[in-house]
Coordinates of C-alpha atoms and ligand atoms in Angstrom, one line a residue:
Chain O
M634 CA 109.3 76.5 123.5
A635 CA 107.4 73.9 121.4
D636 CA 103.8 74.9 123.0
E637 CA 104.1 78.4 121.8
P638 CA 101.8 79.3 119.3
L639 CA 102.8 78.7 115.5
V640 CA 101.0 81.2 112.9
L641 CA 101.4 82.2 109.5
G642 CA 101.1 85.8 108.7
I643 CA 100.0 87.2 105.5
E644 CA 100.7 91.2 104.4
T645 CA 99.5 92.7 101.0
S646 CA 98.6 96.3 101.8
C647 CA 101.0 97.8 99.3
D648 CA 103.4 96.1 97.0
E649 CA 105.1 93.7 99.0
T650 CA 103.6 90.1 99.4
G651 CA 104.8 89.0 102.6
V652 CA 104.3 85.9 104.1
G653 CA 106.0 84.6 107.6
I654 CA 105.8 82.3 110.1
V655 CA 106.6 82.3 113.9
R656 CA 106.4 80.3 116.8
G657 CA 105.4 82.7 119.7
T658 CA 108.3 85.3 119.7
T659 CA 110.7 83.2 117.2
L660 CA 110.8 83.8 113.7
L661 CA 110.8 81.0 111.2
A662 CA 110.4 82.4 108.3
D663 CA 110.1 85.7 106.3
A664 CA 109.2 85.1 102.7
I665 CA 108.7 88.5 100.2
A666 CA 107.7 89.2 96.7
S667 CA 107.9 92.5 95.7
S668 CA 106.5 94.3 92.7
V669 CA 108.3 97.7 93.4
D670 CA 110.2 97.5 90.2
E671 CA 106.9 97.4 88.0
H672 CA 105.6 100.5 89.9
A673 CA 108.8 103.0 89.4
R674 CA 108.0 104.0 86.1
F675 CA 104.9 105.5 87.5
G676 CA 106.7 107.4 90.3
G677 CA 104.2 105.7 92.9
V678 CA 102.5 102.4 93.6
V679 CA 99.7 101.8 91.2
P680 CA 97.1 100.1 93.4
E681 CA 96.0 97.6 90.0
V682 CA 99.5 96.8 89.5
A683 CA 100.3 96.0 93.2
S684 CA 97.2 94.0 93.0
R685 CA 97.8 91.6 90.3
A686 CA 101.2 90.9 91.3
H687 CA 100.0 89.8 95.0
L688 CA 97.4 87.4 93.0
E689 CA 100.4 85.8 91.3
A690 CA 102.6 85.9 93.9
M691 CA 100.7 84.9 96.7
V692 CA 100.8 80.7 96.4
P693 CA 104.3 80.6 95.7
T694 CA 105.4 83.0 98.9
I695 CA 103.0 80.7 101.2
E696 CA 105.0 77.5 100.0
R697 CA 108.3 79.1 100.1
A698 CA 107.7 80.2 103.6
L699 CA 106.6 76.9 104.7
K700 CA 109.5 75.5 103.4
E701 CA 111.9 77.8 104.9
A702 CA 110.2 77.5 108.2
G703 CA 110.5 73.6 107.7
V704 CA 107.2 73.3 109.2
S705 CA 103.8 71.6 107.9
A706 CA 100.6 73.8 107.2
R707 CA 98.9 71.1 109.5
D708 CA 100.5 71.9 112.7
L709 CA 99.7 75.9 112.2
D710 CA 97.7 77.4 115.1
G711 CA 96.2 79.9 113.4
I712 CA 96.4 82.0 110.2
S713 CA 97.0 86.2 110.6
V714 CA 96.5 88.9 107.7
T715 CA 96.6 92.3 107.6
A716 CA 93.0 93.5 107.3
G717 CA 93.9 97.1 106.8
P718 CA 94.9 100.0 106.7
G719 CA 96.2 99.9 103.2
L720 CA 95.3 99.8 99.5
A721 CA 91.9 98.1 99.3
G722 CA 92.4 96.0 96.5
A723 CA 95.7 94.7 97.7
L724 CA 94.8 93.9 100.9
L725 CA 91.7 92.0 99.4
V726 CA 93.9 89.7 97.7
G727 CA 95.6 88.7 101.1
V728 CA 92.4 88.4 103.2
S729 CA 90.9 86.1 100.4
A730 CA 94.1 84.0 100.5
A731 CA 94.2 84.2 104.2
K732 CA 90.5 83.0 104.6
A733 CA 90.7 80.7 102.2
Y734 CA 94.0 79.0 103.6
A735 CA 92.4 78.5 107.4
Y736 CA 89.4 77.6 106.1
A737 CA 90.7 74.6 104.2
L738 CA 93.2 73.7 106.9
G739 CA 90.7 74.4 110.0
K740 CA 92.7 77.1 111.4
P741 CA 91.6 80.2 113.1
L742 CA 91.7 83.5 111.1
Y743 CA 93.0 86.6 112.7
G744 CA 92.5 89.8 110.9
V745 CA 94.8 92.2 112.5
N746 CA 95.9 96.1 112.2
H747 CA 99.2 96.8 109.9
L748 CA 100.7 99.2 112.1
A749 CA 100.1 97.0 115.5
S750 CA 102.0 94.7 113.1
H751 CA 104.9 96.7 112.7
I752 CA 105.1 97.0 116.6
C753 CA 104.6 93.8 117.5
V754 CA 107.6 92.4 115.0
D755 CA 109.8 93.9 117.6
Q756 CA 109.4 90.9 119.5
L757 CA 110.9 88.7 117.1
E758 CA 114.1 90.6 117.5
H759 CA 114.2 91.8 121.4
G760 CA 111.4 89.4 122.9
K761 CA 108.3 90.4 124.8
L762 CA 107.0 93.7 123.9
P763 CA 107.4 96.1 127.5
E764 CA 103.9 97.4 128.7
P765 CA 103.4 99.9 127.9
T766 CA 105.2 100.7 124.9
M767 CA 105.6 104.1 122.7
A768 CA 106.4 103.1 119.2
L769 CA 107.7 105.7 116.3
L770 CA 106.4 104.0 113.0
V771 CA 108.4 105.8 109.8
S772 CA 108.4 105.1 106.6
G773 CA 107.5 105.9 103.1
G774 CA 103.9 105.2 104.1
H775 CA 104.0 106.2 107.8
S776 CA 104.8 108.6 110.4
S777 CA 103.0 107.9 113.6
L778 CA 103.8 107.8 117.4
L779 CA 101.7 105.3 119.0
L780 CA 101.3 103.8 122.7
S781 CA 100.4 100.6 123.5
S782 CA 99.7 98.9 126.9
D783 CA 98.5 95.5 125.3
I784 CA 99.8 95.3 121.4
T785 CA 96.4 92.6 121.1
S786 CA 93.6 95.4 122.3
D787 CA 95.0 98.6 123.3
V788 CA 96.8 101.0 120.9
R789 CA 96.3 104.5 121.3
P790 CA 97.4 107.3 118.6
M791 CA 99.5 110.0 120.1
G792 CA 100.4 111.9 116.7
A793 CA 101.1 111.6 113.3
T794 CA 102.2 113.6 110.1
I795 CA 99.8 116.1 108.8
D796 CA 101.4 116.0 105.4
D797 CA 104.2 114.0 104.0
A798 CA 105.7 110.4 105.2
A799 CA 108.9 110.9 106.7
G800 CA 110.6 108.5 104.0
E801 CA 108.7 110.3 101.5
A802 CA 110.9 113.5 102.1
F803 CA 114.1 111.4 102.1
D804 CA 112.8 110.4 98.4
K805 CA 112.0 113.7 97.3
I806 CA 115.2 115.3 98.4
A807 CA 117.2 112.3 96.9
R808 CA 115.4 113.1 93.7
V809 CA 116.2 117.1 93.9
L810 CA 119.8 116.0 94.5
N811 CA 119.9 113.5 91.5
L812 CA 121.1 110.5 94.0
G813 CA 118.4 108.1 92.6
F814 CA 115.9 105.9 94.8
P815 CA 115.5 104.8 97.4
G816 CA 116.6 108.1 98.9
G817 CA 117.2 106.8 102.7
P818 CA 120.1 104.9 102.0
V819 CA 121.9 107.3 100.1
I820 CA 121.2 110.4 101.7
D821 CA 122.3 108.6 105.1
R822 CA 125.7 107.9 103.2
Y823 CA 126.3 111.1 101.9
A824 CA 125.2 112.5 105.3
K825 CA 128.2 110.8 107.2
E826 CA 130.6 113.2 105.4
G827 CA 128.8 116.2 105.8
D828 CA 127.8 118.7 108.4
P829 CA 124.6 118.6 110.1
N830 CA 124.8 122.1 111.4
A831 CA 125.8 123.7 108.0
I832 CA 122.6 124.8 107.2
A833 CA 119.6 125.6 109.5
F834 CA 116.6 123.7 108.1
P835 CA 113.4 124.4 109.5
R836 CA 111.7 121.8 112.1
G837 CA 108.2 121.8 111.5
L838 CA 105.2 122.2 114.1
T839 CA 108.2 122.6 117.0
G840 CA 106.6 125.8 118.1
P841 CA 104.8 126.1 121.7
R842 CA 101.5 126.0 120.1
D843 CA 102.1 123.4 117.8
A844 CA 100.4 119.9 118.2
A845 CA 103.1 118.4 120.6
Y846 CA 103.1 114.7 118.9
D847 CA 102.2 115.5 115.4
F848 CA 104.5 115.9 112.4
S849 CA 105.2 117.9 109.4
F850 CA 107.7 117.4 106.4
S851 CA 106.3 119.0 103.6
G852 CA 107.4 122.4 104.6
L853 CA 111.0 121.2 105.3
K854 CA 110.9 119.2 101.9
T855 CA 109.9 122.7 100.0
A856 CA 112.8 124.8 102.0
V857 CA 115.4 122.3 101.2
A858 CA 114.5 122.1 97.4
R859 CA 114.5 126.2 97.3
W860 CA 117.5 126.3 98.9
I861 CA 119.2 124.0 96.3
E862 CA 117.6 125.7 93.8
A863 CA 118.8 128.9 95.0
K864 CA 122.5 127.5 94.7
R865 CA 122.2 126.0 91.1
N866 CA 120.7 129.8 90.0
A867 CA 123.5 131.2 91.4
G868 CA 125.9 129.2 89.3
E869 CA 127.4 127.3 92.5
D870 CA 127.9 124.1 93.2
V871 CA 125.4 122.2 95.7
P872 CA 127.4 120.9 98.8
V873 CA 125.4 117.6 98.6
R874 CA 127.2 116.3 101.6
D875 CA 126.1 119.2 104.1
V876 CA 122.7 119.4 102.6
S877 CA 122.0 115.7 103.3
A878 CA 123.3 115.8 106.8
S879 CA 121.4 119.4 107.4
F880 CA 118.1 118.0 105.9
Q881 CA 118.6 114.5 107.7
E882 CA 119.2 116.3 110.9
A883 CA 116.2 118.4 110.7
V884 CA 113.9 115.0 110.4
V885 CA 115.6 113.0 112.8
D886 CA 115.6 116.0 115.3
V887 CA 112.1 116.4 115.2
L888 CA 111.1 112.7 115.1
T889 CA 113.4 111.9 118.4
R890 CA 112.3 115.1 120.0
K891 CA 108.8 114.1 120.1
A892 CA 109.2 110.4 120.8
V893 CA 111.3 111.4 123.7
R894 CA 108.8 113.8 124.8
A895 CA 105.9 111.6 124.4
C896 CA 107.7 108.9 126.6
K897 CA 108.4 111.3 129.1
D898 CA 105.0 112.8 129.3
E899 CA 103.4 109.4 129.9
G900 CA 106.0 107.7 131.9
V901 CA 106.9 105.3 129.6
D902 CA 110.5 103.9 129.9
H903 CA 110.8 102.0 126.3
L904 CA 110.5 103.3 123.1
M905 CA 110.2 101.1 119.7
I906 CA 111.4 102.5 116.0
G907 CA 109.8 100.5 112.9
G908 CA 109.2 101.5 109.4
G909 CA 111.7 101.6 106.7
V910 CA 113.2 104.7 108.0
A911 CA 114.3 102.8 111.3
A912 CA 117.3 101.8 109.2
N913 CA 118.4 105.4 109.2
S914 CA 121.8 105.2 111.2
R915 CA 121.4 108.8 112.5
L916 CA 118.0 108.2 113.3
R917 CA 119.4 105.2 115.3
A918 CA 122.4 107.5 116.9
L919 CA 120.4 110.4 117.9
A920 CA 117.5 108.2 119.1
Q921 CA 120.0 106.1 121.4
E922 CA 121.6 109.5 122.7
R923 CA 118.5 110.9 123.4
C924 CA 117.0 108.0 125.1
E925 CA 119.8 107.6 127.2
A926 CA 119.9 110.8 128.4
A927 CA 116.1 110.5 129.3
G928 CA 116.5 107.3 131.0
I929 CA 114.6 105.2 128.2
R930 CA 115.5 102.1 126.7
L931 CA 115.9 101.8 122.9
R932 CA 114.6 98.7 120.9
V933 CA 114.7 99.1 117.0
P934 CA 114.6 95.7 115.3
R935 CA 116.7 94.8 112.1
P936 CA 116.0 96.5 109.0
K937 CA 114.2 93.5 107.1
L938 CA 111.8 93.5 109.8
C939 CA 111.0 97.2 110.0
T940 CA 109.9 97.3 106.2
D941 CA 106.6 95.8 105.5
N942 CA 106.7 91.9 105.5
G943 CA 104.5 88.9 106.5
A944 CA 106.7 88.3 109.8
M945 CA 105.0 91.1 111.5
V946 CA 101.5 90.0 110.9
A947 CA 102.5 86.6 111.9
A948 CA 104.4 88.0 115.2
L949 CA 100.8 89.8 115.9
G950 CA 98.5 86.8 115.3
A951 CA 100.9 84.7 117.6
E952 CA 100.3 87.3 120.1
M953 CA 96.5 86.8 119.4
V954 CA 96.6 83.3 119.9
A955 CA 98.6 83.5 123.2
R956 CA 96.5 85.8 124.7
N957 CA 92.9 84.1 123.7
R958 CA 91.5 86.8 121.4
A959 CA 88.5 86.1 119.6
A960 CA 89.2 85.3 115.7
S961 CA 87.7 86.8 112.8
D962 CA 84.7 85.4 111.1
W963 CA 84.7 84.2 107.6
D964 CA 83.1 87.3 106.3
L965 CA 86.0 89.6 107.3
P966 CA 86.5 92.8 104.9
A967 CA 89.3 94.5 103.9
D968 CA 89.3 97.9 105.3
S969 CA 91.5 100.2 103.8
S970 CA 90.9 102.9 106.5
L971 CA 91.1 100.2 109.5
P972 CA 91.7 102.4 112.7
V973 CA 94.7 102.0 114.5
T974 CA 92.8 102.0 117.7
D975 CA 91.5 98.7 116.3
P976 CA 94.5 95.8 116.7
H977 CA 92.5 93.1 115.1
V978 CA 89.0 92.5 113.9
P979 CA 87.1 90.2 116.2
G980 CA 84.1 88.0 114.8
K981 CA 80.6 89.4 115.4
S982 CA 79.7 86.4 117.6
H983 CA 82.7 87.1 119.9
A984 CA 82.5 90.9 120.3
P985 CA 82.7 92.5 123.7
A986 CA 79.2 93.5 125.3
H987 CA 80.5 96.8 126.0
D988 CA 81.5 99.2 123.2
H989 CA 84.9 100.8 124.1
D990 CA 85.7 104.1 123.2
H991 CA 87.5 104.5 119.6
V992 CA 89.8 107.2 119.6
H993 CA 90.5 107.5 115.7
E994 CA 93.8 108.4 114.6
I995 CA 93.7 112.1 113.2
S996 CA 95.5 111.3 110.0
K997 CA 95.1 107.7 109.6
D998 CA 94.2 108.7 105.5
N999 CA 98.0 109.6 105.0
L1000 CA 99.2 106.1 105.5
Y1001 CA 100.3 106.2 101.9
S1002 CA 101.3 109.9 101.9
Chain M
M402 CA 84.6 63.2 91.2
L403 CA 83.6 66.3 93.6
L404 CA 83.9 69.6 92.4
L405 CA 83.9 72.8 94.4
A406 CA 83.2 75.6 91.9
L407 CA 83.2 79.4 92.2
D408 CA 83.2 82.5 90.2
T409 CA 83.3 86.2 91.4
A410 CA 83.8 87.8 88.0
T411 CA 80.3 89.0 87.7
P412 CA 78.3 91.0 90.5
A413 CA 77.2 87.2 91.3
V414 CA 79.0 85.6 94.1
T415 CA 78.3 81.7 93.2
V416 CA 79.4 78.5 94.4
A417 CA 78.2 74.9 93.6
L418 CA 79.7 71.4 94.3
H419 CA 78.9 69.0 91.6
D420 CA 79.7 65.2 91.7
G421 CA 80.5 64.6 88.3
A422 CA 76.7 63.6 87.5
T423 CA 74.8 66.7 89.2
V424 CA 75.1 69.8 90.8
I425 CA 74.3 68.6 94.7
A426 CA 74.4 72.2 96.4
E427 CA 74.6 75.6 95.2
S428 CA 74.5 79.5 96.2
S429 CA 74.4 82.7 94.4
Q430 CA 73.9 86.0 95.9
V431 CA 74.4 89.1 94.0
D432 CA 76.0 92.0 95.7
A433 CA 78.9 93.5 93.3
R434 CA 80.4 95.2 96.4
R435 CA 80.8 92.4 98.8
H436 CA 82.4 89.3 97.0
G437 CA 85.5 89.4 99.5
E438 CA 82.8 89.2 102.5
L439 CA 80.2 86.7 100.5
L440 CA 82.5 83.9 99.2
L441 CA 83.9 82.0 102.5
P442 CA 80.6 82.0 104.0
A443 CA 78.8 81.0 100.9
V444 CA 81.5 78.1 100.2
D445 CA 80.9 76.9 104.2
R446 CA 77.1 77.1 103.7
V447 CA 77.4 74.7 100.4
L448 CA 79.4 72.3 101.9
A449 CA 77.1 72.0 105.0
E450 CA 74.1 71.7 102.8
A451 CA 75.8 68.7 101.1
G452 CA 77.1 67.6 104.6
V453 CA 80.6 67.0 103.3
K454 CA 84.0 68.7 104.4
L455 CA 86.2 70.9 102.1
D456 CA 88.9 68.0 102.2
A457 CA 86.6 65.5 100.5
V458 CA 86.5 67.9 96.9
T459 CA 88.6 66.4 94.4
A460 CA 89.2 69.6 92.4
I461 CA 88.3 73.3 92.4
V462 CA 86.8 75.2 89.3
T463 CA 87.1 79.0 89.2
G464 CA 85.6 81.3 86.4
V465 CA 88.7 83.2 85.1
G466 CA 86.5 86.1 83.9
P467 CA 86.7 88.5 81.9
G468 CA 85.2 90.7 84.9
P469 CA 85.9 93.7 86.8
Y470 CA 89.3 92.8 88.6
T471 CA 88.8 93.4 92.1
G472 CA 85.9 91.0 92.8
L473 CA 87.8 88.7 89.8
R474 CA 90.6 88.1 92.3
V475 CA 88.4 87.3 95.1
G476 CA 87.4 84.1 93.7
L477 CA 90.7 83.1 91.7
M478 CA 92.6 83.9 95.4
T479 CA 90.2 81.6 97.0
A480 CA 90.5 78.9 94.5
E481 CA 94.3 78.9 94.1
T482 CA 94.8 79.1 97.7
F483 CA 92.3 75.8 98.4
G484 CA 94.2 74.1 95.4
S485 CA 97.7 74.5 97.4
A486 CA 96.1 73.9 101.1
L487 CA 94.5 70.6 100.0
G488 CA 96.9 69.6 97.1
I489 CA 94.4 69.5 94.8
P490 CA 94.1 70.5 91.2
V491 CA 92.5 74.0 90.3
H492 CA 90.8 74.6 86.6
G493 CA 90.0 77.6 85.3
V494 CA 86.7 78.3 82.8
C495 CA 85.9 81.3 81.0
T496 CA 83.2 83.1 82.8
L497 CA 81.3 83.7 79.5
D498 CA 81.4 79.9 79.1
G499 CA 79.7 79.2 82.1
L500 CA 76.5 81.8 80.9
A501 CA 76.6 80.1 77.4
Y502 CA 76.5 76.8 78.9
A503 CA 73.6 78.0 81.4
A504 CA 71.9 79.7 78.4
G505 CA 71.7 76.5 76.2
I506 CA 71.1 78.2 72.8
E507 CA 71.5 75.9 69.9
G508 CA 72.7 78.0 67.0
D509 CA 74.7 81.2 66.8
F510 CA 74.5 83.4 69.7
V511 CA 76.5 85.9 72.0
V512 CA 77.4 86.3 75.9
A513 CA 77.8 89.9 76.9
T514 CA 78.8 90.9 80.8
D515 CA 78.9 94.4 82.1
A516 CA 82.5 95.7 81.7
R517 CA 81.8 99.0 83.4
R518 CA 82.7 102.6 81.9
K519 CA 80.0 101.7 79.4
E520 CA 81.8 98.6 78.0
V521 CA 80.7 94.9 77.9
Y522 CA 83.0 91.9 77.8
W523 CA 81.6 89.6 75.4
A524 CA 82.2 86.5 72.7
R525 CA 80.0 84.6 70.1
Y526 CA 79.5 81.3 70.2
A527 CA 77.9 78.2 67.9
D528 CA 76.3 76.3 71.1
P529 CA 76.1 76.1 74.4
R530 CA 79.7 74.3 74.3
T531 CA 81.8 76.1 71.6
R532 CA 82.9 79.7 71.5
L533 CA 83.9 81.3 68.1
T534 CA 85.8 84.3 69.5
D535 CA 88.1 85.0 72.2
P536 CA 86.6 87.2 75.1
A537 CA 86.8 90.6 74.1
V538 CA 86.0 94.2 75.9
D539 CA 84.2 96.9 73.8
R540 CA 81.7 99.6 73.6
P541 CA 78.5 98.1 72.8
A542 CA 77.9 100.7 69.5
E543 CA 81.3 99.4 68.3
I544 CA 80.4 95.7 67.9
A545 CA 76.6 96.1 67.1
E546 CA 77.2 94.9 63.8
Q547 CA 78.6 91.6 64.8
V548 CA 75.9 91.0 67.2
A549 CA 72.8 92.2 65.4
S550 CA 69.8 90.3 65.6
L551 CA 71.4 87.5 67.2
P552 CA 70.2 86.3 70.8
A553 CA 72.4 87.4 73.4
V554 CA 72.7 86.4 77.1
G555 CA 74.0 88.0 80.1
A556 CA 73.8 91.3 82.2
G557 CA 75.8 93.2 79.5
A558 CA 73.1 92.5 76.7
L559 CA 70.3 93.3 79.2
L560 CA 71.9 97.0 79.8
Y561 CA 72.5 97.5 76.1
P562 CA 69.3 96.3 74.6
D563 CA 69.7 99.0 71.6
T564 CA 72.7 96.9 70.9
F565 CA 72.0 93.4 71.7
T566 CA 68.3 93.6 70.4
G567 CA 67.9 89.7 71.2
A568 CA 68.9 90.3 74.6
R569 CA 67.5 87.7 77.3
G570 CA 68.4 85.8 80.5
P571 CA 70.2 84.2 82.2
E572 CA 71.8 87.2 83.6
H573 CA 74.5 86.3 85.7
V574 CA 76.7 83.1 85.7
S575 CA 76.1 80.2 87.8
A576 CA 78.9 78.2 89.7
G577 CA 76.5 75.3 88.8
A578 CA 76.7 75.5 85.1
L579 CA 80.3 76.4 85.5
A580 CA 80.8 72.9 87.3
A581 CA 78.4 71.2 84.8
L582 CA 80.2 72.5 81.8
A583 CA 83.7 71.6 83.7
A584 CA 82.9 67.9 84.7
E585 CA 81.8 67.6 81.2
R586 CA 85.3 68.7 79.8
L587 CA 87.1 66.5 82.4
A588 CA 85.2 63.3 81.6
A589 CA 85.6 64.4 77.9
G590 CA 89.4 64.3 78.4
Q591 CA 89.7 67.7 77.7
D592 CA 92.4 70.3 79.0
L593 CA 90.8 73.0 81.1
E594 CA 92.2 76.5 81.4
P595 CA 94.9 77.4 84.0
P596 CA 93.4 79.6 86.8
R597 CA 94.5 82.5 85.5
P598 CA 92.4 85.8 85.5
L599 CA 91.2 87.4 82.0
Y600 CA 91.7 91.3 82.5
L601 CA 91.6 92.3 79.0
R602 CA 92.4 95.8 80.2
R603 CA 95.8 97.2 81.1
P604 CA 95.9 98.5 84.4
D605 CA 95.0 101.9 85.1
A606 CA 98.7 103.5 85.5
Q607 CA 97.6 106.7 87.6
V608 CA 99.1 106.7 91.2
P609 CA 96.2 108.1 93.0
K610 CA 97.3 111.3 95.2
N611 CA 98.8 110.5 98.7
Y612 CA 100.0 107.0 97.8
K613 CA 103.8 105.7 98.7
V614 CA 106.1 107.3 96.1
V615 CA 108.2 105.0 94.2
T616 CA 110.7 107.1 91.9
P617 CA 112.4 105.2 89.0
K618 CA 116.0 104.1 89.5
Ligands
ZN707 ZN1 104.1 99.5 106.9

């Protein structure tokens, strides 16, 4: 529909410079420039390297997205940008660009939440989000279970990892097995030829007294690494396929079990899965199986929309415009620890008169754990 | 000619509008921690004061540093994006050159800004328009001989009076001076620098604890 909001979204919370353009729930462009190769030799994302790369890539990526979408910047209804959470210096580059772009074009600016954007991107794949929606966000940076009744105004944290992110566990185990980087796809591949029940690896935080919706992958990571080392020390071959399958099973078993339980407990009949780990075939299969058994509809966007990108920020921006949410002010800050409960950062002049309850995410600091 | 100049390479967030002959509006605020929040409202204020809209501007002038990176990028990113959105040129000017121009000292002198970590960004000048050395980053004690007894301007000079014995103001760069210098250079048909940051230091390669893991291929 031509009268749906046309929004350009900018994402720079980590190492991807993303610029997406959407019209309502239709994806028009998804341009990405990544600095991932520049970080590889350091073993992790170096914030200053990421920030320098964002500055260089930003304008060319905006111009590429506009060309790809075949729209004129003059026709945009708004500019949205990740205001947080993420790396402070990296966020600031995107926020500066978004402000300048919106100001120069005379368009409203929407500072939005990175996590809410990961959820909202599913609208580009499967249409309007059901309300409420339960969302499981799993990547190298996040492991969160979120419940949203309105993605522009109400996102509630149900649980999150208390130590490592799920994707990080995949990378670590792949490294121990000498399978290279990134760990997710290669472990997924080996696991297909292995036995998921060969080795009983621990399921973290699944005891009766443990937090029902929180995750822990640190203990699993250590258990798998020890098991591999013991084999090597005994001079035996490490059964890479069985280890991959058993490790992967332990991760996706806990993720899907807790996500389905949260849906049941809250009476939610939809589950969306986002983040890079959503590309894992066993996670998709087991989630599908368990959702079907529980009468829950599963929605998982295509892998390119699951990893960090600008389209997800544009998708949430378009929803802000569609629902008449207040635009951000020109002094919008980049907030590295923006609470997940703030889907956007409305301008002060438009702030609601009553102060709604802020339920702060317990482990918001582990975005990059 | 209508130039919009801005600089965020020092603790000052400074914006000015220049019509080729004179500065017609200017705003400078000193707050090293809030460059990102202060810049756009300052641009808005300066344009409103002059009674013009951004699309009347014919070129953007931005300080390219050297300066502490996070703040420096705010100005550069803003300038580059304005340029792209409006389809107008973006010119870079060395931030130290702006300070030298504002200092107006005839004869040899030094400009030094605060590089933090007990270092200064600095360069030597023969007059307000002529830089003799490339901008550099050093500990004050290491350059004491090269700057001894010369007049010195900028917060870096004022911060280390033992090294910069001739320290005096101005302390921070002003976008008005940056714009005036750029206008002079443009009128003289000189090429200005591209809007690329002068970092002068390699990025700190440490990966903070709890950040996204990226392992070598
Ligand atoms: Zn993300």
